[in-house]
Amino acid sequence: MVCHPPHPDSIAGLRHLREEVARRGDECLSLLLAGLDVYTSLGREWELLEIMRKFAHDAEDMVRNTPSADELKRLYEGNGDTSSSAG
C-alpha cells in the first residue's frame, strides 16, 4: 500500500480534533490522536531526509568531475592564447 504525504488540511484537522477531544475530557483518545500527529510529522520529516539523502548521492556524480571556476578560467584563457599564438 502506497501512502501519499498527508494534505496540510488533514494535519490541521487532526490537531483540531485532538484539541476538541481533550476539551471534552477524553484524555486517552486525545493521547492517541497526539501520537498519530507525531507519527505523521515524523513520517514527513523522514521522507524529506530520504529525498535529500538520495539527491546528495545522485548529485555526487554530477559534481565530482565538474571543473572549478579557476580551471574553467585557465581553460578559456588557454584557448584564447593558443589561437592568438597560432596566427
Coordinates of N, CA and C in Angstrom, one line a residue:
M1 N 0.8 -1.2 0.0 CA 0.0 0.0 0.0 C 0.9 1.2 0.0
V2 N 0.6 2.1 -0.9 CA 1.4 3.4 -1.0 C 0.6 4.5 -0.3
C3 N 1.3 5.2 0.6 CA 0.7 6.3 1.2 C 1.3 7.6 0.7
H4 N 0.5 8.5 0.3 CA 1.0 9.8 -0.1 C 1.1 10.7 1.0
P5 N 2.0 11.7 0.9 CA 2.1 12.7 2.1 C 0.7 13.3 2.4
P6 N 0.4 13.4 3.6 CA -0.9 14.0 4.0 C -1.0 15.4 3.6
H7 N -2.2 15.8 3.3 CA -2.5 17.2 2.9 C -2.4 18.1 4.2
P8 N -1.9 19.3 4.1 CA -1.8 20.1 5.3 C -3.2 20.3 6.0
D9 N -4.3 20.3 5.3 CA -5.6 20.5 5.9 C -5.9 19.2 6.7
S10 N -5.5 18.1 6.3 CA -5.7 16.9 7.1 C -4.9 16.9 8.4
I11 N -3.7 17.4 8.4 CA -2.9 17.5 9.6 C -3.6 18.5 10.5
A12 N -4.0 19.7 10.0 CA -4.7 20.7 10.8 C -6.0 20.1 11.4
G13 N -6.7 19.4 10.6 CA -7.9 18.7 11.1 C -7.7 17.8 12.2
L14 N -6.6 17.0 12.1 CA -6.3 16.0 13.1 C -5.9 16.8 14.4
R15 N -5.2 17.9 14.3 CA -4.8 18.6 15.5 C -6.1 19.3 16.1
H16 N -7.0 19.8 15.3 CA -8.2 20.4 15.8 C -9.0 19.3 16.5
L17 N -9.1 18.1 15.9 CA -9.9 17.1 16.5 C -9.3 16.7 17.9
R18 N -8.0 16.6 17.9 CA -7.3 16.3 19.2 C -7.6 17.3 20.3
E19 N -7.6 18.6 19.9 CA -7.9 19.6 20.9 C -9.3 19.6 21.3
E20 N -10.2 19.3 20.4 CA -11.6 19.2 20.8 C -11.9 18.0 21.7
V21 N -11.3 16.9 21.4 CA -11.4 15.7 22.3 C -10.8 16.0 23.6
A22 N -9.7 16.7 23.7 CA -9.1 17.0 25.0 C -10.0 17.9 25.8
R23 N -10.7 18.9 25.1 CA -11.6 19.8 25.8 C -12.8 19.0 26.4
R24 N -13.2 17.9 25.7 CA -14.3 17.1 26.2 C -13.9 16.2 27.3
G25 N -12.6 16.1 27.6 CA -12.1 15.3 28.7 C -11.7 13.9 28.4
D26 N -11.7 13.5 27.1 CA -11.3 12.1 26.8 C -9.7 12.1 26.5
E27 N -9.0 12.0 27.6 CA -7.6 12.0 27.6 C -6.9 10.9 26.8
C28 N -7.5 9.7 26.9 CA -7.0 8.5 26.2 C -7.1 8.7 24.6
L29 N -8.2 9.2 24.2 CA -8.4 9.4 22.7 C -7.5 10.6 22.3
S30 N -7.4 11.6 23.1 CA -6.6 12.7 22.8 C -5.1 12.3 22.7
L31 N -4.7 11.4 23.6 CA -3.3 10.9 23.5 C -3.0 10.1 22.3
L32 N -4.0 9.3 21.9 CA -3.9 8.5 20.7 C -3.8 9.4 19.5
L33 N -4.6 10.4 19.4 CA -4.6 11.4 18.3 C -3.3 12.2 18.3
A34 N -2.7 12.5 19.5 CA -1.4 13.2 19.5 C -0.3 12.3 19.0
G35 N -0.5 11.0 19.3 CA 0.5 10.0 18.8 C 0.4 9.9 17.2
L36 N -0.8 10.0 16.7 CA -0.9 10.0 15.2 C -0.3 11.3 14.6
D37 N -0.5 12.4 15.3 CA 0.1 13.6 14.9 C 1.6 13.5 14.8
V38 N 2.2 13.0 15.9 CA 3.7 12.9 15.9 C 4.1 11.9 14.9
Y39 N 3.4 10.8 14.7 CA 3.8 9.8 13.7 C 3.8 10.4 12.3
T40 N 2.7 11.2 12.0 CA 2.6 11.8 10.7 C 3.7 12.9 10.5
S41 N 4.0 13.7 11.5 CA 5.0 14.7 11.4 C 6.4 14.0 11.2
L42 N 6.7 13.0 11.9 CA 8.0 12.3 11.8 C 8.1 11.6 10.5
G43 N 7.0 11.1 10.0 CA 7.0 10.4 8.7 C 7.3 11.4 7.6
R44 N 6.8 12.6 7.7 CA 7.1 13.6 6.6 C 8.5 14.0 6.7
E45 N 9.0 14.2 7.9 CA 10.4 14.6 8.1 C 11.4 13.5 7.6
W46 N 11.0 12.2 7.9 CA 11.8 11.1 7.5 C 11.8 11.0 5.9
E47 N 10.7 11.2 5.3 CA 10.6 11.2 3.9 C 11.5 12.3 3.2
L48 N 11.4 13.5 3.8 CA 12.3 14.6 3.3 C 13.7 14.2 3.5
L49 N 14.1 13.7 4.6 CA 15.5 13.3 4.8 C 16.0 12.2 3.7
E50 N 15.1 11.3 3.4 CA 15.4 10.3 2.4 C 15.6 10.9 1.0
I51 N 14.7 11.9 0.7 CA 14.8 12.6 -0.6 C 16.1 13.3 -0.6
M52 N 16.5 14.0 0.4 CA 17.7 14.8 0.5 C 18.9 13.8 0.4
R53 N 18.9 12.7 1.0 CA 20.0 11.7 1.0 C 20.2 11.2 -0.4
K54 N 19.1 10.8 -1.1 CA 19.1 10.3 -2.4 C 19.7 11.4 -3.4
F55 N 19.2 12.6 -3.2 CA 19.7 13.7 -4.1 C 21.2 13.9 -3.9
A56 N 21.7 13.9 -2.6 CA 23.1 14.0 -2.4 C 23.9 12.9 -3.0
H57 N 23.4 11.7 -3.0 CA 24.1 10.6 -3.6 C 24.1 10.8 -5.1
D58 N 23.0 11.2 -5.7 CA 22.9 11.3 -7.1 C 23.8 12.5 -7.6
A59 N 23.8 13.6 -6.8 CA 24.5 14.8 -7.2 C 26.0 14.6 -7.1
E60 N 26.5 13.7 -6.3 CA 27.9 13.5 -6.1 C 28.5 13.2 -7.5
D61 N 27.9 12.3 -8.3 CA 28.5 12.0 -9.6 C 28.5 13.2 -10.5
M62 N 27.5 14.1 -10.4 CA 27.4 15.3 -11.2 C 28.5 16.3 -10.9
V63 N 28.8 16.4 -9.6 CA 29.7 17.4 -9.1 C 31.2 16.9 -9.1
R64 N 31.4 15.7 -9.0 CA 32.7 15.1 -8.9 C 33.7 15.6 -10.0
N65 N 33.3 15.5 -11.2 CA 34.2 15.9 -12.3 C 33.9 17.2 -12.9
T66 N 33.2 18.1 -12.2 CA 32.9 19.4 -12.7 C 34.2 20.3 -12.4
P67 N 34.7 21.0 -13.5 CA 35.8 21.8 -13.3 C 35.5 23.0 -12.4
S68 N 36.5 23.4 -11.6 CA 36.3 24.6 -10.8 C 36.3 25.9 -11.6
A69 N 36.0 27.0 -11.0 CA 36.0 28.3 -11.7 C 37.4 28.6 -12.2
D70 N 38.4 28.4 -11.4 CA 39.8 28.6 -11.8 C 40.1 27.8 -13.0
E71 N 39.8 26.5 -13.0 CA 40.1 25.6 -14.1 C 39.4 26.1 -15.4
L72 N 38.1 26.5 -15.3 CA 37.4 27.0 -16.4 C 38.1 28.2 -17.0
K73 N 38.5 29.1 -16.1 CA 39.1 30.4 -16.5 C 40.4 30.1 -17.2
R74 N 41.3 29.1 -16.7 CA 42.5 28.8 -17.3 C 42.2 28.1 -18.7
L75 N 41.2 27.3 -18.7 CA 40.9 26.6 -20.0 C 40.4 27.7 -21.0
Y76 N 39.6 28.6 -20.6 CA 39.1 29.7 -21.5 C 40.3 30.5 -22.0
E77 N 41.1 31.0 -21.0 CA 42.2 31.8 -21.3 C 43.3 31.1 -22.2
G78 N 43.4 29.8 -21.9 CA 44.4 29.0 -22.6 C 44.0 28.9 -24.1
N79 N 42.7 28.7 -24.3 CA 42.2 28.6 -25.7 C 42.4 29.9 -26.4
G80 N 42.2 31.1 -25.7 CA 42.5 32.4 -26.3 C 43.9 32.6 -26.7
D81 N 44.8 32.1 -25.8 CA 46.3 32.3 -26.0 C 46.7 31.4 -27.2
T82 N 46.1 30.2 -27.2 CA 46.5 29.2 -28.3 C 46.2 29.7 -29.7
S83 N 45.0 30.3 -29.8 CA 44.5 30.8 -31.1 C 45.3 32.1 -31.5
S84 N 45.7 32.9 -30.5 CA 46.5 34.1 -30.9 C 47.9 33.8 -31.2
S85 N 48.5 32.8 -30.5 CA 49.9 32.4 -30.8 C 50.0 31.6 -32.1
A86 N 48.9 31.0 -32.5 CA 49.0 30.2 -33.7 C 49.0 31.1 -35.0
G87 N 48.5 32.3 -34.9 CA 48.3 33.2 -36.0 C 49.4 34.1 -36.2

